[in-house]
XYZ file of C-alpha atoms in Angstrom:
418
model
C 52.718 72.387 24.420
C 53.681 74.537 21.362
C 53.658 72.425 18.238
C 54.630 74.938 15.584
C 55.472 78.621 15.044
C 54.470 80.541 11.771
C 55.713 83.973 11.004
C 53.335 85.892 8.706
C 53.902 89.358 7.181
C 51.351 92.075 6.781
C 50.456 90.940 3.225
C 49.567 87.416 4.440
C 52.571 85.453 3.381
C 54.073 82.780 5.681
C 57.749 83.516 5.423
C 59.140 81.224 8.151
C 57.845 78.189 10.015
C 59.263 76.117 12.779
C 57.871 72.728 14.065
C 59.014 71.251 17.399
C 56.762 68.112 17.548
C 55.056 66.855 14.426
C 54.798 68.941 11.328
C 51.470 70.958 11.207
C 50.259 71.801 7.708
C 50.356 75.407 6.621
C 46.555 75.098 5.910
C 45.896 75.557 9.678
C 46.731 79.271 9.069
C 43.580 79.627 6.900
C 41.535 79.955 10.149
C 43.891 82.884 11.124
C 43.658 84.584 7.644
C 39.779 84.362 7.998
C 39.908 86.131 11.321
C 42.500 88.651 9.922
C 39.945 89.559 7.095
C 37.160 90.100 9.635
C 39.326 92.384 11.762
C 39.518 95.958 10.551
C 43.076 96.520 11.903
C 45.942 94.078 12.455
C 45.769 94.821 16.244
C 42.200 93.704 16.329
C 42.878 90.054 15.251
C 41.784 87.905 18.263
C 44.851 86.634 20.143
C 43.271 83.121 20.597
C 41.567 81.420 17.673
C 40.037 77.972 18.208
C 39.983 75.588 15.260
C 38.498 71.926 15.097
C 41.948 70.353 16.160
C 44.115 73.175 17.214
C 44.247 76.472 18.929
C 46.068 79.373 17.242
C 47.690 81.999 19.527
C 49.149 85.147 18.079
C 50.898 88.401 18.790
C 51.402 91.224 16.294
C 54.711 93.143 16.619
C 56.963 95.008 14.045
C 54.337 94.315 11.301
C 54.788 90.577 11.816
C 52.172 88.062 13.169
C 53.889 85.345 15.341
C 51.348 82.509 15.350
C 51.830 79.600 17.663
C 49.875 76.390 17.023
C 48.952 74.160 20.150
C 46.868 70.958 20.237
C 45.887 70.830 23.854
C 44.556 73.512 26.194
C 47.248 75.607 27.951
C 47.028 78.855 29.747
C 46.945 81.367 26.762
C 48.992 84.071 28.480
C 51.813 81.479 28.914
C 52.150 81.115 25.235
C 51.592 84.774 24.501
C 54.377 85.698 26.970
C 56.645 83.146 25.221
C 55.904 84.721 21.816
C 56.774 88.149 23.186
C 60.020 86.649 24.490
C 60.840 85.376 20.996
C 60.386 88.837 19.473
C 62.438 90.413 22.223
C 65.299 87.858 21.655
C 65.301 88.545 18.032
C 65.483 92.257 18.644
C 68.303 91.687 20.997
C 70.313 89.474 18.611
C 69.774 91.363 15.341
C 69.040 95.052 16.559
C 65.730 95.060 14.778
C 63.042 92.445 14.334
C 61.865 92.685 10.758
C 61.097 90.317 7.880
C 64.344 91.062 5.802
C 66.527 90.732 8.916
C 64.858 87.413 9.943
C 65.361 86.097 6.368
C 69.028 87.177 6.273
C 69.771 85.361 9.589
C 67.518 82.389 9.070
C 70.065 79.871 10.282
C 70.615 81.745 13.604
C 66.765 82.175 14.019
C 66.285 78.370 13.723
C 69.212 77.715 16.131
C 67.765 80.175 18.610
C 64.187 78.764 18.375
C 65.629 75.208 18.754
C 67.200 76.252 22.134
C 64.242 78.325 23.298
C 61.774 75.361 23.258
C 62.485 71.676 23.962
C 59.840 69.362 22.496
C 57.390 72.307 22.798
C 58.252 73.390 26.326
C 60.236 76.570 27.076
C 63.821 75.822 27.992
C 66.303 78.752 27.612
C 64.499 82.101 27.287
C 67.153 84.330 28.984
C 69.062 86.424 26.471
C 72.372 85.922 28.322
C 72.141 82.069 28.269
C 71.094 82.121 24.639
C 74.041 84.319 23.644
C 76.388 81.705 25.195
C 74.622 78.844 23.487
C 74.189 80.608 20.081
C 76.642 83.424 19.300
C 74.968 86.558 17.839
C 75.803 87.041 14.158
C 78.648 89.433 13.193
C 80.149 90.130 9.822
C 83.428 88.444 10.791
C 81.719 85.384 12.186
C 79.486 85.002 9.130
C 82.584 85.127 6.802
C 84.428 82.567 9.014
C 81.326 80.296 9.081
C 81.021 80.489 5.303
C 84.673 79.632 4.757
C 84.993 76.868 7.419
C 81.421 75.569 7.384
C 81.197 76.059 11.183
C 78.112 77.278 12.996
C 77.209 79.881 15.681
C 76.668 77.165 18.257
C 78.875 77.635 21.326
C 81.235 74.786 22.500
C 80.450 74.894 26.180
C 77.321 74.823 28.255
C 76.506 78.331 29.601
C 77.949 78.958 33.053
C 74.739 80.524 34.260
C 72.622 77.548 33.164
C 73.609 75.390 36.154
C 73.638 78.138 38.796
C 70.900 79.390 41.157
C 70.772 82.605 39.042
C 70.411 81.276 35.493
C 69.788 84.753 34.087
C 73.436 85.923 34.864
C 76.605 84.406 33.548
C 79.632 84.177 35.810
C 82.889 85.979 35.492
C 81.332 89.281 33.994
C 83.969 92.087 33.789
C 83.461 95.776 32.727
C 85.956 98.704 32.935
C 82.965 101.056 33.308
C 80.421 99.852 35.812
C 76.938 101.482 35.208
C 73.245 100.783 35.831
C 70.524 102.801 34.018
C 66.786 102.608 34.596
C 64.072 103.871 32.335
C 60.609 104.428 33.788
C 58.271 104.523 30.787
C 54.450 105.023 31.190
C 51.786 104.874 28.553
C 48.475 106.582 29.255
C 45.321 105.209 27.746
C 42.338 107.529 28.088
C 38.970 108.405 26.724
C 37.885 112.062 27.148
C 34.317 112.931 26.500
C 32.831 116.028 24.694
C 32.810 118.247 27.787
C 36.444 117.345 28.705
C 35.515 114.855 31.529
C 37.501 111.648 31.704
C 35.422 108.587 30.778
C 38.313 106.160 31.439
C 41.980 106.374 32.066
C 44.617 103.971 33.049
C 48.468 103.838 32.872
C 50.595 100.913 31.702
C 54.083 101.381 33.070
C 57.445 99.460 32.716
C 60.829 99.880 34.211
C 63.520 98.846 31.732
C 67.061 98.392 32.871
C 70.549 98.341 31.305
C 72.956 97.011 33.954
C 76.676 96.514 33.163
C 78.350 95.657 36.366
C 81.328 93.441 37.184
C 80.935 90.301 39.227
C 77.797 89.296 41.094
C 76.229 92.475 42.400
C 73.077 92.510 44.561
C 70.890 95.557 43.905
C 68.021 97.072 45.972
C 65.740 99.630 44.321
C 63.264 101.522 46.515
C 60.480 104.006 45.571
C 59.130 107.139 47.142
C 55.542 105.952 46.733
C 55.508 102.111 46.001
C 51.827 101.982 47.023
C 51.031 103.487 43.504
C 52.131 100.278 41.884
C 49.169 97.994 41.173
C 49.012 94.608 39.265
C 52.846 94.254 39.080
C 54.608 91.777 36.921
C 58.397 91.088 37.791
C 61.452 89.703 36.022
C 62.334 86.336 37.582
C 65.374 87.926 39.248
C 63.214 89.890 41.684
C 62.850 88.517 45.150
C 59.108 88.515 45.589
C 58.872 87.991 49.393
C 60.980 91.103 50.019
C 58.638 93.147 47.812
C 55.530 91.806 49.584
C 56.904 92.670 53.047
C 58.869 95.822 52.439
C 57.882 97.095 48.990
C 61.580 97.122 47.882
C 62.930 95.529 44.716
C 65.815 93.288 45.713
C 67.516 91.347 42.859
C 70.712 90.028 41.253
C 70.460 91.670 37.726
C 70.846 89.910 34.409
C 73.812 91.182 32.447
C 72.736 93.736 29.892
C 69.275 95.036 28.898
C 66.027 93.531 30.525
C 62.632 94.522 31.649
C 62.723 94.674 35.454
C 58.954 95.017 35.962
C 55.662 96.157 34.407
C 52.757 97.613 36.214
C 49.297 99.008 35.941
C 47.650 102.079 37.508
C 43.909 102.024 36.963
C 42.559 104.106 39.860
C 40.919 107.126 38.165
C 42.009 109.511 40.867
C 45.711 108.659 40.291
C 45.731 109.219 36.512
C 46.408 112.806 35.611
C 45.522 113.788 32.037
C 48.486 115.746 30.645
C 46.773 117.372 27.608
C 43.417 118.926 26.751
C 41.780 119.453 23.367
C 39.401 122.273 22.715
C 37.275 121.535 19.728
C 34.463 122.913 17.615
C 33.354 120.708 14.774
C 29.999 121.558 13.177
C 28.078 119.992 10.199
C 25.045 121.903 9.077
C 22.000 120.328 7.328
C 21.443 121.409 3.696
C 24.820 123.158 3.616
C 27.946 122.028 1.679
C 30.345 123.610 4.217
C 31.207 122.697 7.817
C 33.436 124.318 10.423
C 36.495 122.661 11.950
C 38.585 124.037 14.800
C 40.838 122.287 17.438
C 43.276 123.663 19.925
C 45.741 121.430 21.883
C 47.149 122.534 25.301
C 49.040 121.220 28.313
C 47.514 120.265 31.576
C 49.027 118.772 34.675
C 52.474 118.359 33.164
C 54.471 119.606 36.193
C 56.053 122.290 34.041
C 57.501 119.708 31.497
C 57.297 120.197 27.779
C 54.884 118.000 25.732
C 56.639 117.014 22.459
C 56.078 114.732 19.428
C 52.360 115.638 19.371
C 50.516 114.050 16.402
C 46.677 114.621 16.206
C 44.691 112.148 13.874
C 40.987 112.000 13.122
C 38.846 109.758 10.994
C 36.402 112.094 9.258
C 32.929 111.076 8.190
C 32.275 109.792 4.648
C 30.355 112.895 3.688
C 33.477 115.120 3.956
C 34.917 115.581 0.410
C 37.768 117.916 1.361
C 39.161 120.137 4.074
C 40.673 123.574 3.805
C 42.611 124.117 7.065
C 45.350 126.404 8.388
C 47.565 125.222 11.261
C 49.180 127.779 13.614
C 52.140 125.435 13.765
C 53.214 122.165 12.283
C 51.926 120.464 9.169
C 48.711 118.768 8.244
C 47.491 116.327 5.679
C 43.985 115.122 4.622
C 43.442 112.104 2.538
C 40.206 112.486 0.600
C 40.080 108.790 -0.104
C 40.499 107.363 3.445
C 39.096 110.644 5.015
C 41.933 110.562 7.508
C 43.192 113.923 8.853
C 46.687 114.030 10.391
C 48.302 117.046 12.048
C 51.956 116.910 13.056
C 52.091 119.465 15.818
C 55.552 118.961 17.342
C 56.188 120.754 20.596
C 53.458 122.551 22.498
C 54.474 126.053 23.670
C 52.034 126.921 26.626
C 52.395 130.713 25.707
C 51.123 130.142 22.125
C 48.844 127.124 21.875
C 48.799 125.295 18.510
C 45.539 125.329 16.707
C 44.073 124.001 13.425
C 41.120 125.948 11.834
C 39.230 125.948 8.598
C 36.290 124.649 6.647
C 35.074 121.263 5.340
C 33.534 120.649 1.929
C 30.676 118.258 2.360
C 28.738 116.215 -0.071
C 25.711 118.070 -1.475
C 22.468 116.602 -0.403
C 24.005 114.293 2.125
C 22.466 113.989 5.510
C 24.352 115.295 8.659
C 26.589 112.646 10.110
C 25.150 110.713 13.060
C 28.224 111.433 15.187
C 31.100 113.750 15.131
C 34.598 112.287 14.588
C 36.849 111.292 17.380
C 40.311 112.729 17.878
C 43.330 110.532 18.540
C 46.445 111.950 20.063
C 50.130 110.828 20.315
C 52.636 112.720 22.478
C 55.690 112.324 24.659
C 56.731 113.941 27.830
C 60.361 113.553 28.855
C 61.521 113.413 32.589
C 57.976 112.886 33.818
C 56.055 109.740 35.160
C 52.530 110.887 34.999
C 51.469 108.438 37.803
C 53.847 110.313 40.146
C 56.084 107.288 40.645
C 59.562 108.230 41.776
C 62.631 106.081 42.469
C 64.158 106.846 45.867
C 67.440 105.177 45.810
C 69.504 102.338 44.265
C 71.981 100.496 46.570
C 74.515 97.767 45.606
C 75.819 95.029 47.807
C 78.342 92.194 47.332
C 80.897 94.189 45.292
C 83.401 96.880 46.427
C 83.407 99.309 43.447
C 81.064 102.288 43.058
C 78.868 102.151 39.957
C 77.544 105.048 37.905
C 73.778 105.135 38.366
C 71.149 106.876 36.175
C 67.327 107.025 35.993
C 65.133 108.494 33.240
C 61.391 109.073 33.213
C 59.071 109.263 30.190
C 55.357 109.463 29.645
C 53.770 108.840 26.172
C 50.341 108.317 24.830
C 48.899 104.832 24.258
C 45.367 104.779 23.002
C 44.415 108.381 23.772
C 41.083 109.397 22.400
C 38.970 112.622 22.632
C 35.289 112.502 21.609
C 33.886 115.603 19.984
């Protein structure tokens, strides 16, 4: 299955490698570096790279490439999902997943990777089980290990490992019993010059943080479950119940986990929450051009759009820009030709705008196409697909837990053509 794992930073240095079967030479990564050079951005590196004797499968997260080396054909999504699980585990253990943190906790990293794969096949990938096998690092434990020469490896086999619910350990106790759910939706869209939607889809997830005593059995129902398309569940969800009743029934893992991820691709279900009015003009035989954009809310159900950042890659012929924003701050880099405008919150009574002129190269021909505008934004307490949780019930335990649900919509790859 998976022979080796290489961790590569953004400057192209291999700062950690782990081999489960035979040792694979670092030179295999040369094929990856070639693909990286051809890609304009880190996100555009192909996730699967065939080489004469191996396949390289990679994911890019937290400015680190996680590259798995395999020698025989396997379902690529299987390996990619495992790599994402590795990143999530590191984040869970260390708080953040970054190169300095991984280097500082290199012993724990190797111990965790040793447990996650057995001879190249996934073994223990649930955070709860791993934390019983390998204790997360703390300052006190690090000091004790240094003095006594002991390790973070646990003495006993995890209690959940042998049960029918391996994702949950037994004998969990909390003084405050609480279950929180976050519905987070990312909207990817391309809007054309006239404001019509070319393509739009929503990638959504429901993240949970459940801290409940004992072995609770939860059911989560939705007002409109038919919205959910192309759904992927955590192993704890009883799939037959979902198929027959469209209700999520599960014994939850202890702590934080991703309950499900889903996809809404039907154009009529995807509401576009913002609009951009733009007037960008380049004139032939003139060294000046006009630039004007206004951002406003649309179909937000009265919720505020915040954290708005507008970026645009200007044509090479633009030497400089003299712009005045009605709110927020803007920057223009004359070298990379990147315009960035940090808008902040949108006030519907006074829409933010950015107006001014562009200095163009003298004698240069008019650009073939106008620049595209990219948007980032967040809307709290709104799931743009219209998904709503109806109720959460608990069975199998006597106490009443505290329950909470939060919605958020944010921009994924949101592009407006001008």
